[in-house]
mmCIF file of C-alpha atoms and ligand atoms in Angstrom:
data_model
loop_
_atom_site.group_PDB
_atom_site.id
_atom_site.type_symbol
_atom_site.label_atom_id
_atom_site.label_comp_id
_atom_site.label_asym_id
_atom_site.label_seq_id
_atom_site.Cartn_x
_atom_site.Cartn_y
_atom_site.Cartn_z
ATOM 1 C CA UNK V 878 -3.754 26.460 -10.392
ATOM 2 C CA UNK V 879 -4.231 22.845 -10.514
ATOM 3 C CA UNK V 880 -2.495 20.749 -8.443
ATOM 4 C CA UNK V 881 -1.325 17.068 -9.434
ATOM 5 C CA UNK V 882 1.400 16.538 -6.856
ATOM 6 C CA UNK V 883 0.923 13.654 -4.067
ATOM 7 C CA UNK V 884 2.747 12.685 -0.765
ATOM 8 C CA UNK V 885 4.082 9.109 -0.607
ATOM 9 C CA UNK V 886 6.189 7.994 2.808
ATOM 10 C CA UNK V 887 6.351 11.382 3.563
ATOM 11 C CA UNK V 888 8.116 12.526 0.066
ATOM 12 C CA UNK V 889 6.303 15.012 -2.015
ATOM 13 C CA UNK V 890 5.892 13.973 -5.897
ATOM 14 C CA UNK V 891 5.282 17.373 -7.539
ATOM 15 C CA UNK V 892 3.624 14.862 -10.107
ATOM 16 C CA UNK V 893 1.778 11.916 -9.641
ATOM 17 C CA UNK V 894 3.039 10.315 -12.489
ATOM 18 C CA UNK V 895 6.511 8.431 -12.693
ATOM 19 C CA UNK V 896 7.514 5.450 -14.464
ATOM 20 C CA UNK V 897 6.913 1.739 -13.874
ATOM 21 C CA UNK V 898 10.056 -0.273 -13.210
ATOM 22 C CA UNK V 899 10.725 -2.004 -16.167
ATOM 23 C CA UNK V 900 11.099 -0.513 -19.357
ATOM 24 C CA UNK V 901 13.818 2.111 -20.400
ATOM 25 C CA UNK V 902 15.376 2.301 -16.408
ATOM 26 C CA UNK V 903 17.880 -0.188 -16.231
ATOM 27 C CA UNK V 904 21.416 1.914 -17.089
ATOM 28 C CA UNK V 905 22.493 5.466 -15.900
ATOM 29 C CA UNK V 906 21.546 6.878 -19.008
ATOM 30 C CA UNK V 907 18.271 5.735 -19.298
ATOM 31 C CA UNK V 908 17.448 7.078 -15.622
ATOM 32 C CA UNK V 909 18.990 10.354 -16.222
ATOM 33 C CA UNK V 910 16.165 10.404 -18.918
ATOM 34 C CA UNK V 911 13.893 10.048 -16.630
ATOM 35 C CA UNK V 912 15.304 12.647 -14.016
ATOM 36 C CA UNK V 913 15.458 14.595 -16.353
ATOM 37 C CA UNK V 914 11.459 14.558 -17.721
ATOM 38 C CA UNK V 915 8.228 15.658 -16.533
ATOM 39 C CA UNK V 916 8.541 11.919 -14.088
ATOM 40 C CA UNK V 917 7.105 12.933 -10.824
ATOM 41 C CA UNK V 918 9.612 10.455 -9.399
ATOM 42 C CA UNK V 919 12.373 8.086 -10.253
ATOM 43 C CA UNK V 920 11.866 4.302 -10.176
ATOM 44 C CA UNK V 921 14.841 1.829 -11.234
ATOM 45 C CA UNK V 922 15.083 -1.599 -12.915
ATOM 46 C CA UNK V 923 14.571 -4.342 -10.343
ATOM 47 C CA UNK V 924 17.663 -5.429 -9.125
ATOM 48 C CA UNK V 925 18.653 -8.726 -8.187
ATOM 49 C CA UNK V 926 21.720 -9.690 -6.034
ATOM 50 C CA UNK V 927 24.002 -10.449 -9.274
ATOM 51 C CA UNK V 928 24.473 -9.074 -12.580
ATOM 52 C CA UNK V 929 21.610 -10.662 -14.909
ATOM 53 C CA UNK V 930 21.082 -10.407 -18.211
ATOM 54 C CA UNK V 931 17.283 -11.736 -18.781
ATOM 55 C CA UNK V 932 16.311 -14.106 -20.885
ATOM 56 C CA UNK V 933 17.226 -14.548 -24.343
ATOM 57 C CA UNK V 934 15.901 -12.912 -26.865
ATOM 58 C CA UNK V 935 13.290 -11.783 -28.707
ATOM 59 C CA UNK V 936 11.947 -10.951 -25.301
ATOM 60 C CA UNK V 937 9.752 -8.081 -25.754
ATOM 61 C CA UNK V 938 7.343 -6.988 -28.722
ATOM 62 C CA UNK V 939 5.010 -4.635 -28.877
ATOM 63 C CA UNK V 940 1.618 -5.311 -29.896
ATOM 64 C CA UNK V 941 -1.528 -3.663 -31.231
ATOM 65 C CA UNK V 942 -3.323 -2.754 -28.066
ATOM 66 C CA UNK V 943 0.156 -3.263 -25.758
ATOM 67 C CA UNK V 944 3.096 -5.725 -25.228
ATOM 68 C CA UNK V 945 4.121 -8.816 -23.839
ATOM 69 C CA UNK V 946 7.532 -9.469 -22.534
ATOM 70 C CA UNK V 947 9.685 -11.949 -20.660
ATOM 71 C CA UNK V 948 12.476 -10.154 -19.969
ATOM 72 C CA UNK V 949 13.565 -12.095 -16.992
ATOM 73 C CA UNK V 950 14.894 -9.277 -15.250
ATOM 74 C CA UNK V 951 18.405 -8.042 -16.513
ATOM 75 C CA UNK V 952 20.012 -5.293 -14.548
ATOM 76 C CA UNK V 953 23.038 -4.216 -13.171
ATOM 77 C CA UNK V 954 23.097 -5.632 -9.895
ATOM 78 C CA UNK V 955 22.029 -3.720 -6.419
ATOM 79 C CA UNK V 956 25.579 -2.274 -5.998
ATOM 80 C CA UNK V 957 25.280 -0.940 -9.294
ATOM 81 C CA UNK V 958 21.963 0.880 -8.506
ATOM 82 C CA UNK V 959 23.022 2.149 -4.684
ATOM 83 C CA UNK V 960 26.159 3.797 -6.394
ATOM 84 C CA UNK V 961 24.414 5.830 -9.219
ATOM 85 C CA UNK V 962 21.941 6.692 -6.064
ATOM 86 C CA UNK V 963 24.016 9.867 -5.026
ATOM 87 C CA UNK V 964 24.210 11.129 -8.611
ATOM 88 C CA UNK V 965 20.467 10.232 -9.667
ATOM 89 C CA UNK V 966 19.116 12.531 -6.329
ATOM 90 C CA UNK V 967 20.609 15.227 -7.540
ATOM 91 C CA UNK V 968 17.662 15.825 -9.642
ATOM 92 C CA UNK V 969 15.605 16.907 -6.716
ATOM 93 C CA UNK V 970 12.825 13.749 -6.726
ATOM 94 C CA UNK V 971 11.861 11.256 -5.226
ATOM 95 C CA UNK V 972 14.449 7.943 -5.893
ATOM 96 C CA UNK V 973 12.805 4.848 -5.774
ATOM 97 C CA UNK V 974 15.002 1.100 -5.673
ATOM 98 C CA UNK V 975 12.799 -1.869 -7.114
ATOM 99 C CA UNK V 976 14.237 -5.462 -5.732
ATOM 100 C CA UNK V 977 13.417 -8.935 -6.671
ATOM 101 C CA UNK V 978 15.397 -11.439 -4.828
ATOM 102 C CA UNK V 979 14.614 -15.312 -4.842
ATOM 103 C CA UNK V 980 14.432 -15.613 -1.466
ATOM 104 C CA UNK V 981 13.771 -14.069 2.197
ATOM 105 C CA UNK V 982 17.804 -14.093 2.397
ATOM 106 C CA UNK V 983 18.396 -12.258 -0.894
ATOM 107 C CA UNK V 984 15.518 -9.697 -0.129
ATOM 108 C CA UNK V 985 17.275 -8.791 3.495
ATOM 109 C CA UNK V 986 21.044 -9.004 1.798
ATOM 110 C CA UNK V 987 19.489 -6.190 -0.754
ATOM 111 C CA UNK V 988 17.741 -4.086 1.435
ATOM 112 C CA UNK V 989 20.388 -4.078 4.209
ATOM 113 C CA UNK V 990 22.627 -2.765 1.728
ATOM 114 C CA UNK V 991 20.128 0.123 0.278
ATOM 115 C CA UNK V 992 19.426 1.393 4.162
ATOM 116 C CA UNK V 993 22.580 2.985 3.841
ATOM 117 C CA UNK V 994 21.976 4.696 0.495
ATOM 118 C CA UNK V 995 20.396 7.990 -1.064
ATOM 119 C CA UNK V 996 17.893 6.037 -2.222
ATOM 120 C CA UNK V 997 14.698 7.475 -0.646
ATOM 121 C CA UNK V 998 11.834 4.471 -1.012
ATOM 122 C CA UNK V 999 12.191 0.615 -1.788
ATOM 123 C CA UNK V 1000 9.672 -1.181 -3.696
ATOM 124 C CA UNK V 1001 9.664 -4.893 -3.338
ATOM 125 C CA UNK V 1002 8.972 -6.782 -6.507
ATOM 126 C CA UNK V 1003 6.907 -9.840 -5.782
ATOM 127 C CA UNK V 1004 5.624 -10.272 -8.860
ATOM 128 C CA UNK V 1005 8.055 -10.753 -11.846
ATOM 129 C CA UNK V 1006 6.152 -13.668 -13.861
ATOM 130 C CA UNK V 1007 9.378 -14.151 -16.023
ATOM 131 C CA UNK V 1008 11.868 -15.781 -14.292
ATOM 132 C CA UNK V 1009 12.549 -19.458 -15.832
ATOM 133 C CA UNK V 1010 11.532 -22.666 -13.137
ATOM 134 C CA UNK V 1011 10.742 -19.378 -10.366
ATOM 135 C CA UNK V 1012 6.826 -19.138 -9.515
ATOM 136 C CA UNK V 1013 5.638 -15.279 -8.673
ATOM 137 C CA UNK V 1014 5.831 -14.934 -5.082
ATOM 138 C CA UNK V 1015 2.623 -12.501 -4.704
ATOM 139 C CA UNK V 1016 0.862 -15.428 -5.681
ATOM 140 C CA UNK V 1017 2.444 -17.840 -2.757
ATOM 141 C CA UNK V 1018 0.637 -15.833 0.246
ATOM 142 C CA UNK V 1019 2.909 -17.747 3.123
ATOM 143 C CA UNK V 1020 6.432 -16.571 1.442
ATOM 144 C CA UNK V 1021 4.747 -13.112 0.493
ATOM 145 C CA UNK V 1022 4.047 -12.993 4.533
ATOM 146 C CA UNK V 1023 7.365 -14.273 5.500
ATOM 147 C CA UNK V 1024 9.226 -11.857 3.039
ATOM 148 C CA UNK V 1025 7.173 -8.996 4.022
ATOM 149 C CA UNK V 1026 7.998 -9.644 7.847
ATOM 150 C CA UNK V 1027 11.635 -10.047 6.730
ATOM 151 C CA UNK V 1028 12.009 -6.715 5.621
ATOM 152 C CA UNK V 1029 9.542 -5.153 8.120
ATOM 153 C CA UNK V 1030 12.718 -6.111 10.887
ATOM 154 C CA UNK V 1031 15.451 -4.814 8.505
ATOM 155 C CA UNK V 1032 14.148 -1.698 6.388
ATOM 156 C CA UNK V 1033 15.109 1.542 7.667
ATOM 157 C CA UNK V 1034 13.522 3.329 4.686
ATOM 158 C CA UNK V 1035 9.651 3.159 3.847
ATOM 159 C CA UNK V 1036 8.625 0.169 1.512
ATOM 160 C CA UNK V 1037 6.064 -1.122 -0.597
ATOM 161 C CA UNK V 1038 5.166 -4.102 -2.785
ATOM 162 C CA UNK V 1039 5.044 -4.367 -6.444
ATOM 163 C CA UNK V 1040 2.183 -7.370 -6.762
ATOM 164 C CA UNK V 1041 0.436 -9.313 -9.466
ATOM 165 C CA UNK V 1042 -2.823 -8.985 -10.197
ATOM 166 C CA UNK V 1043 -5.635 -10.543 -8.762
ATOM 167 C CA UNK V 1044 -8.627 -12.246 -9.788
ATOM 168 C CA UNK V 1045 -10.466 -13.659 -7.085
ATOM 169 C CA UNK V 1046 -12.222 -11.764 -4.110
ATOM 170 C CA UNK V 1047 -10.906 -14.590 -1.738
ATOM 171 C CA UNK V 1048 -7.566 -14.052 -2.832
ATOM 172 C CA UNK V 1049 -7.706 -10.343 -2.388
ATOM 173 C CA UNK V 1050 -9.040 -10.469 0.857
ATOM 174 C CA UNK V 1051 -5.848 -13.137 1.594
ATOM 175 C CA UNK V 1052 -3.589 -10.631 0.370
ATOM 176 C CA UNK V 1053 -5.049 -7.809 2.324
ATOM 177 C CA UNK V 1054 -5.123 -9.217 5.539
ATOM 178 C CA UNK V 1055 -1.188 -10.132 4.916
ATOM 179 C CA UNK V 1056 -0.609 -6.806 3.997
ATOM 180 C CA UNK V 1057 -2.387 -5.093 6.796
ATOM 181 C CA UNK V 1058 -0.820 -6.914 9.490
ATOM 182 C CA UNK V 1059 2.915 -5.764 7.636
ATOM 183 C CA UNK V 1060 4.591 -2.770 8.517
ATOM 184 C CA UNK V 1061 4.375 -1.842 4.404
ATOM 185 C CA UNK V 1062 3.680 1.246 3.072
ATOM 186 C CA UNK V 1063 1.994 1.443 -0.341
ATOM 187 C CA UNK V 1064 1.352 -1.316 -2.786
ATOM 188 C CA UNK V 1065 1.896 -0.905 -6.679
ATOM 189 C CA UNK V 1066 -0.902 -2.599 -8.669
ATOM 190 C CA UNK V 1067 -0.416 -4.460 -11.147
ATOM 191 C CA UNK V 1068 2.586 -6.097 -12.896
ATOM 192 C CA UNK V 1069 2.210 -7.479 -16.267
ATOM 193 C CA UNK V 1070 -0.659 -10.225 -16.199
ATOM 194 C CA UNK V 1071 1.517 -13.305 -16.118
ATOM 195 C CA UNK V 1072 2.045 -16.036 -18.951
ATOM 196 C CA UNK V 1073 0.230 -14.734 -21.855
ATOM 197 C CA UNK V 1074 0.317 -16.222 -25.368
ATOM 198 C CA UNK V 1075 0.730 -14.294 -28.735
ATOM 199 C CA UNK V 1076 0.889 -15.786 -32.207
ATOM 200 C CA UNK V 1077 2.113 -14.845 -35.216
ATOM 201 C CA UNK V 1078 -0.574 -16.727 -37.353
ATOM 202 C CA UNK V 1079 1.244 -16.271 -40.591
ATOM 203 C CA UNK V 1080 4.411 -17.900 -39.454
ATOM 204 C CA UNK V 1081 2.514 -19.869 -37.099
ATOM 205 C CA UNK V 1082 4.725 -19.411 -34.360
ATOM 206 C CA UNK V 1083 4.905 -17.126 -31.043
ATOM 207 C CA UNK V 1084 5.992 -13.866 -30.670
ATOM 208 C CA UNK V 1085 8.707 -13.973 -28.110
ATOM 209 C CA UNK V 1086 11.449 -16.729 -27.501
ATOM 210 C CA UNK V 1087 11.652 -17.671 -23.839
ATOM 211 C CA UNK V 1088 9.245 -20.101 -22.364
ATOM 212 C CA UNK V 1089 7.664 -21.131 -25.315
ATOM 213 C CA UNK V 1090 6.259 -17.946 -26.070
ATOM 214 C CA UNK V 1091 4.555 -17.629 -22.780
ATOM 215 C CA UNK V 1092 4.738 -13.651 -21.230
ATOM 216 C CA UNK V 1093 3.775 -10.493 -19.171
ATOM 217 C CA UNK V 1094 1.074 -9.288 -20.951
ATOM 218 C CA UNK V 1095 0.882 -5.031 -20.306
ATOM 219 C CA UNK V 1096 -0.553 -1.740 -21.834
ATOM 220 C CA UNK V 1097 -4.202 -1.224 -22.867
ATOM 221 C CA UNK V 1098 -5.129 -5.045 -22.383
ATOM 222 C CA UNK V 1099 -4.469 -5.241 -18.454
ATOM 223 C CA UNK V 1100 -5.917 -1.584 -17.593
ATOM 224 C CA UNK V 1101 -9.612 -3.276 -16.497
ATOM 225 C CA UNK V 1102 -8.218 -5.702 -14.235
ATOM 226 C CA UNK V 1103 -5.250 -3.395 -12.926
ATOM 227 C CA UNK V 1104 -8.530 -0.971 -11.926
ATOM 228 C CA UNK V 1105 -9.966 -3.731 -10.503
ATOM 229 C CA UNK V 1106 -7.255 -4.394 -7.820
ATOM 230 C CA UNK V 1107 -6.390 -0.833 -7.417
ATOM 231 C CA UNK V 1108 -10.492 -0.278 -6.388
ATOM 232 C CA UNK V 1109 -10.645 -3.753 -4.312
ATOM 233 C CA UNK V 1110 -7.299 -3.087 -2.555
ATOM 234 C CA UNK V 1111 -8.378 0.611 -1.477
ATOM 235 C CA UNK V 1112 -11.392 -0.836 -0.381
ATOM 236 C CA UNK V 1113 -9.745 -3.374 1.962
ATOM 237 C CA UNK V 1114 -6.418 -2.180 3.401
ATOM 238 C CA UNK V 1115 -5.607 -0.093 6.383
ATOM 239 C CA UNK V 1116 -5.893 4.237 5.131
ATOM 240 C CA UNK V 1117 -1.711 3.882 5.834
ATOM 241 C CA UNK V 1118 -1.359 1.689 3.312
ATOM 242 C CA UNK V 1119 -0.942 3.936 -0.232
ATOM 243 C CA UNK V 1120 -1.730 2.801 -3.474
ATOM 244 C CA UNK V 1121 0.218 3.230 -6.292
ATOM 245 C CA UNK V 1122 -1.424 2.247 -9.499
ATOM 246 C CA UNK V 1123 0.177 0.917 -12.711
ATOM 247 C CA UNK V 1124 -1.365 -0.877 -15.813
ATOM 248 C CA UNK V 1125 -2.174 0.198 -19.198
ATOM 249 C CA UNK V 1126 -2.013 4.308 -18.629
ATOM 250 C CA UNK V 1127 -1.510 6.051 -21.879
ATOM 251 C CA UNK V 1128 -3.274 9.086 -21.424
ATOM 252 C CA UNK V 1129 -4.970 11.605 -18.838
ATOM 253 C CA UNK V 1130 -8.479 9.669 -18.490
ATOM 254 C CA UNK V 1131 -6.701 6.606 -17.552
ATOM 255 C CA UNK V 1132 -5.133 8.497 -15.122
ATOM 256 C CA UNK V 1133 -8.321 9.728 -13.877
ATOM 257 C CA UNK V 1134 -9.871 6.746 -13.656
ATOM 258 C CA UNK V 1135 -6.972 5.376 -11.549
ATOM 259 C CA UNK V 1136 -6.983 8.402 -8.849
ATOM 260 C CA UNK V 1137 -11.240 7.877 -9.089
ATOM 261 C CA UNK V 1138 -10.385 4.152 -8.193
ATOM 262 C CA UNK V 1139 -8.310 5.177 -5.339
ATOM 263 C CA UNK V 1140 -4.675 5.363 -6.258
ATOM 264 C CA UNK V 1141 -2.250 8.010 -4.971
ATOM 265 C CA UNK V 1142 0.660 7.478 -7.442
ATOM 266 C CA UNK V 1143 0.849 6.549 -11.181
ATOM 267 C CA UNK V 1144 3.381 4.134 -12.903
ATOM 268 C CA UNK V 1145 3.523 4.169 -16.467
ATOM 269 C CA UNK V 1146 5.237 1.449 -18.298
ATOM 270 C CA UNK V 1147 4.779 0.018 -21.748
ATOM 271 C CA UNK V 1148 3.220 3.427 -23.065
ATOM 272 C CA UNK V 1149 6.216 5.029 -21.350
ATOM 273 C CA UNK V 1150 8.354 2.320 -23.363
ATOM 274 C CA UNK V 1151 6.439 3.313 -26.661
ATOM 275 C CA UNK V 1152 6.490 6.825 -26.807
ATOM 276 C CA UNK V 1153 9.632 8.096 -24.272
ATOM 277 C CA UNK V 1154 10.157 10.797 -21.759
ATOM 278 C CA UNK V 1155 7.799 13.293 -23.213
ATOM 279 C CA UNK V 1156 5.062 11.054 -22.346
ATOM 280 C CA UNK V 1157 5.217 11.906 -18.882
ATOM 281 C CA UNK V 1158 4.262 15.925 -18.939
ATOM 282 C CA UNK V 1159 1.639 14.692 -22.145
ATOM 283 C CA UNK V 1160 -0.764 13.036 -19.414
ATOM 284 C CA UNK V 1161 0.183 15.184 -16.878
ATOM 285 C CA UNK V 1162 -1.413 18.182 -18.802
ATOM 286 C CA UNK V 1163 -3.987 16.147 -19.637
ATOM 287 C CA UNK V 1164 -5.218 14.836 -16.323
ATOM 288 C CA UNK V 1165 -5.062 18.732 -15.466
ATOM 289 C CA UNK V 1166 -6.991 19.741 -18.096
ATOM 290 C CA UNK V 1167 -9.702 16.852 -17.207
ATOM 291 C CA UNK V 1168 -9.686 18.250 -13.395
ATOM 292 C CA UNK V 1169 -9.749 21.883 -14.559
ATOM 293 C CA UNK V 1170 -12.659 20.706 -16.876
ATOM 294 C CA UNK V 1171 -14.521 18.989 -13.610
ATOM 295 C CA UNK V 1172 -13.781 22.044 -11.392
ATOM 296 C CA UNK V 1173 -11.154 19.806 -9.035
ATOM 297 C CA UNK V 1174 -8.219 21.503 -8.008
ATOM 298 C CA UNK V 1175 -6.493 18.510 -6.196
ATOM 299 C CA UNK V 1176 -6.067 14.842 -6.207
ATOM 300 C CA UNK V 1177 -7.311 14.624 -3.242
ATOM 301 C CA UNK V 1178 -11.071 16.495 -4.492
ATOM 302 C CA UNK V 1179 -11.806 13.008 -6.546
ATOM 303 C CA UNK V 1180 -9.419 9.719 -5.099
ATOM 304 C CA UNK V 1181 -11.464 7.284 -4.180
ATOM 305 C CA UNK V 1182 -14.494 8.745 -5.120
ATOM 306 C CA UNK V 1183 -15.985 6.313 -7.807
ATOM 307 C CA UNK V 1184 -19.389 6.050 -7.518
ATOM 308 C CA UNK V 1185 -21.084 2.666 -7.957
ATOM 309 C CA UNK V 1186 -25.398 2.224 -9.330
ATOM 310 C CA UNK V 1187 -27.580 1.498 -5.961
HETATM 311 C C1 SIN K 819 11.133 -8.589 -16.339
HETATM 312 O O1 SIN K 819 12.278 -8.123 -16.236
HETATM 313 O O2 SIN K 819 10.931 -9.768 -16.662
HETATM 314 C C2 SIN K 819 9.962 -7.700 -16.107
HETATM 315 C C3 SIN K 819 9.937 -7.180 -14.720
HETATM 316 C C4 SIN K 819 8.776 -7.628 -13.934
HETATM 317 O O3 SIN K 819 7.796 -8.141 -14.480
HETATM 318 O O4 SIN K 819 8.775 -7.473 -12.718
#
C-alpha cells in the first residue's frame, strides 16, 4: 500500500495534492468541485476585504507550454468565504482561506475575522503580481516582516505564506531569515512569475488586456525556477517551517521531483485550470505508481532527498 498522504499544522491530507488558489475556486460551486475530487485539501480564491471583480478582461489565456494571467484578484469578499466555511468542511478535508490584503491593517481585519471560522489553515498571499499601481509585497522584505509579525500577534489558526519566486541567493537568504524569525508555518512556492509578456505576432498585439499585456506567467514555463525555491528554501529555513510547493505540476514526475526537492504539499494550478477535477486522482496514481516503481512506500522515504554531483 502506498502511501501519499502528508501532515500540515497538524491536519492530515490523505493526499498531497490540492489545488493552487487561483483558478476554478472562487464561487461555492467551483469549491464543491473540488471537495468533491481526488484534492487532498481545499484551498479558496484569495480574498480581499471587499467584493472585487479583477481586472478587465481578456485576463487569462492559455498558452502552449502554460498561461499567463492578470486576473487582479476577483472574489467574493472574506465574509463570503468564512460563511461557505461550515458547509465546505463537511467534506471531511482540510479547508484552507487564501488572503491578500493591501496592507498590515487589512491582513489583521481578515484574519481576525477567519479565527472564528471552520476554516482550518490561512495562507497569506504576498505575492499577487496583478494588482494595478500595487507592487508584490514578498518582494518588499520590511512590509513582508511587518505583515508577518502582524499576524503572528493575531492568528489563532496555523499560517503560511504564498510568495513569489526568487532569483537571487541574497534575496533568498533575506527572505529566510524573515521567515525564520516569524511564528509561520509553511510557505507555498511559487506564484505565477510576475509581469510576463506574450504576443500575438500575427495581430501584433498582446495576449491579455490589463497592463499592457504584462502578466503571471504559470504552468510548464515556471516549474525550473518554482524547484529552485522549493530546494533553496528547504535548505535554509527552520525543519518547522513546511513547504508547500506549487508551479507548473501536470503530472506524477513533477510531483516527484517536488517531494525530491523537499516539499510536503502540492498545489496545482493552471494544469488544474486546463484539465478539471479529475486531474487531481490522475497524478495522484501516478506519483504512486512512480514510488511503487522505486520501492518507496511514503513521502517521507524520498523528501528532500535530491542528490547533487560531488
Ligand atoms: C490574480 O487573481 O491576479 C491571481 C492570484 C495571484 O496571483 O495571487
Amino acid at each position: 500500500m502506498i502511501d501519499i498522504s502528508a501532515n500540515l499544522s497538524g491536519f492530515n491530507f490523505e493526499s498531497c495534492i490540492m489545488n493552487a488558489s487561483g483558478p476554478l475556486d472562487t464561487t461555492l460551486e467551483e469549491l464543491t468541485d473540488i471537495a468533491t475530487s481526488g484534492a487532498g485539501g481545499i484551498v479558496m480564491k484569495s480574498c480581499t476585504l471587499d467584493v472585487r471583480e479583477g481586472n478587465p478582461e481578456p485576463r487569462y489565456v492559455d498558452i502552449e507550454w502554460g498561461s499567463i494571467n492578470s486576473m487582479g484578484l476577483p472574489n467574493l469578499g472574506y465574509k463570503f468565504y468564512k460563511e461557505i466555511s461550515p458547509k465546505l468542511k463537511s467534506y471531511g478535508k482540510p479547508l484552507i482561506a487564501s488572503i491578500a490584503g493591501a496592507n498590515c491593517q487589512e491582513y489583521a481585519e481578515i484574519i481576525e475575522a477567519f479565527n472564528d471560522s471552520d476554516v482550518d489553515i490561512l495562507e497569506v498571499n504576498l505575492s499577487c503580481p496583478n494588482v494595478i499601481g500595487r507592487p508584490q509585497i514578498g518582494y518588499d522584505f520590511e512590509m513582508s516582516q511587518d505583515i508577518l509579525n502582524t499576524i503572528g500577534d493575531i492568528s489563532n489558526k496555523p499560517w503560511g505564506a504564498k510568495l513569489p519566486p526568487y532569483f537571487d541567493f541574497v534575496h533568498f537568504e533575506e527572505m529566510a531569515s524573515i521567515l525564520n524569525s516569524s511564528k509561520i508555518s509553511f510557505i507555498v512556492s511559487i506564484n505565477s512569475i510576475g509581469n510576463a509578456l506574450f504576443i500575438d505576432w500575427k495581430k501584433e498585439q498582446v495576449l491579455i488586456k490589463p497592463k499592457g499585456g504584462f502578466g503571471g506567467l504559470g504552468g510548464r514555463y515556471i516549474k525550473p525556477t518554482a524547484l529552485a525555491n522549493v530546494k533553496k528554501f528547504s535548505e535554509l529555513l527552520d525543519k518547522r517551517i513546511k513547504i508547500v510547493g506549487v508551479g507548473g505540476i501536470y503530472n506524477g514526475i513533477d510531483a516527484f521531483e517536488f517531494i525530491l526537492s523537499g516539499a510536503t504539499l502540492l498545489q496545482l494550478g493552471t494544469s488544474f485550470s486546463q484539465e478539471g477535477p479529475l486531474i487531481f486522482n490522475r497524478v495522484s496514481k501516478e506519483l504512486c505508481d512512480i514510488m511503487k516503481g522505486k520501492g518507496y512506500r511514503s513521502l517521507d522515504d524520498f523528501r528532500g532527498k535530491l542528490k547533487v554531483i560531488d
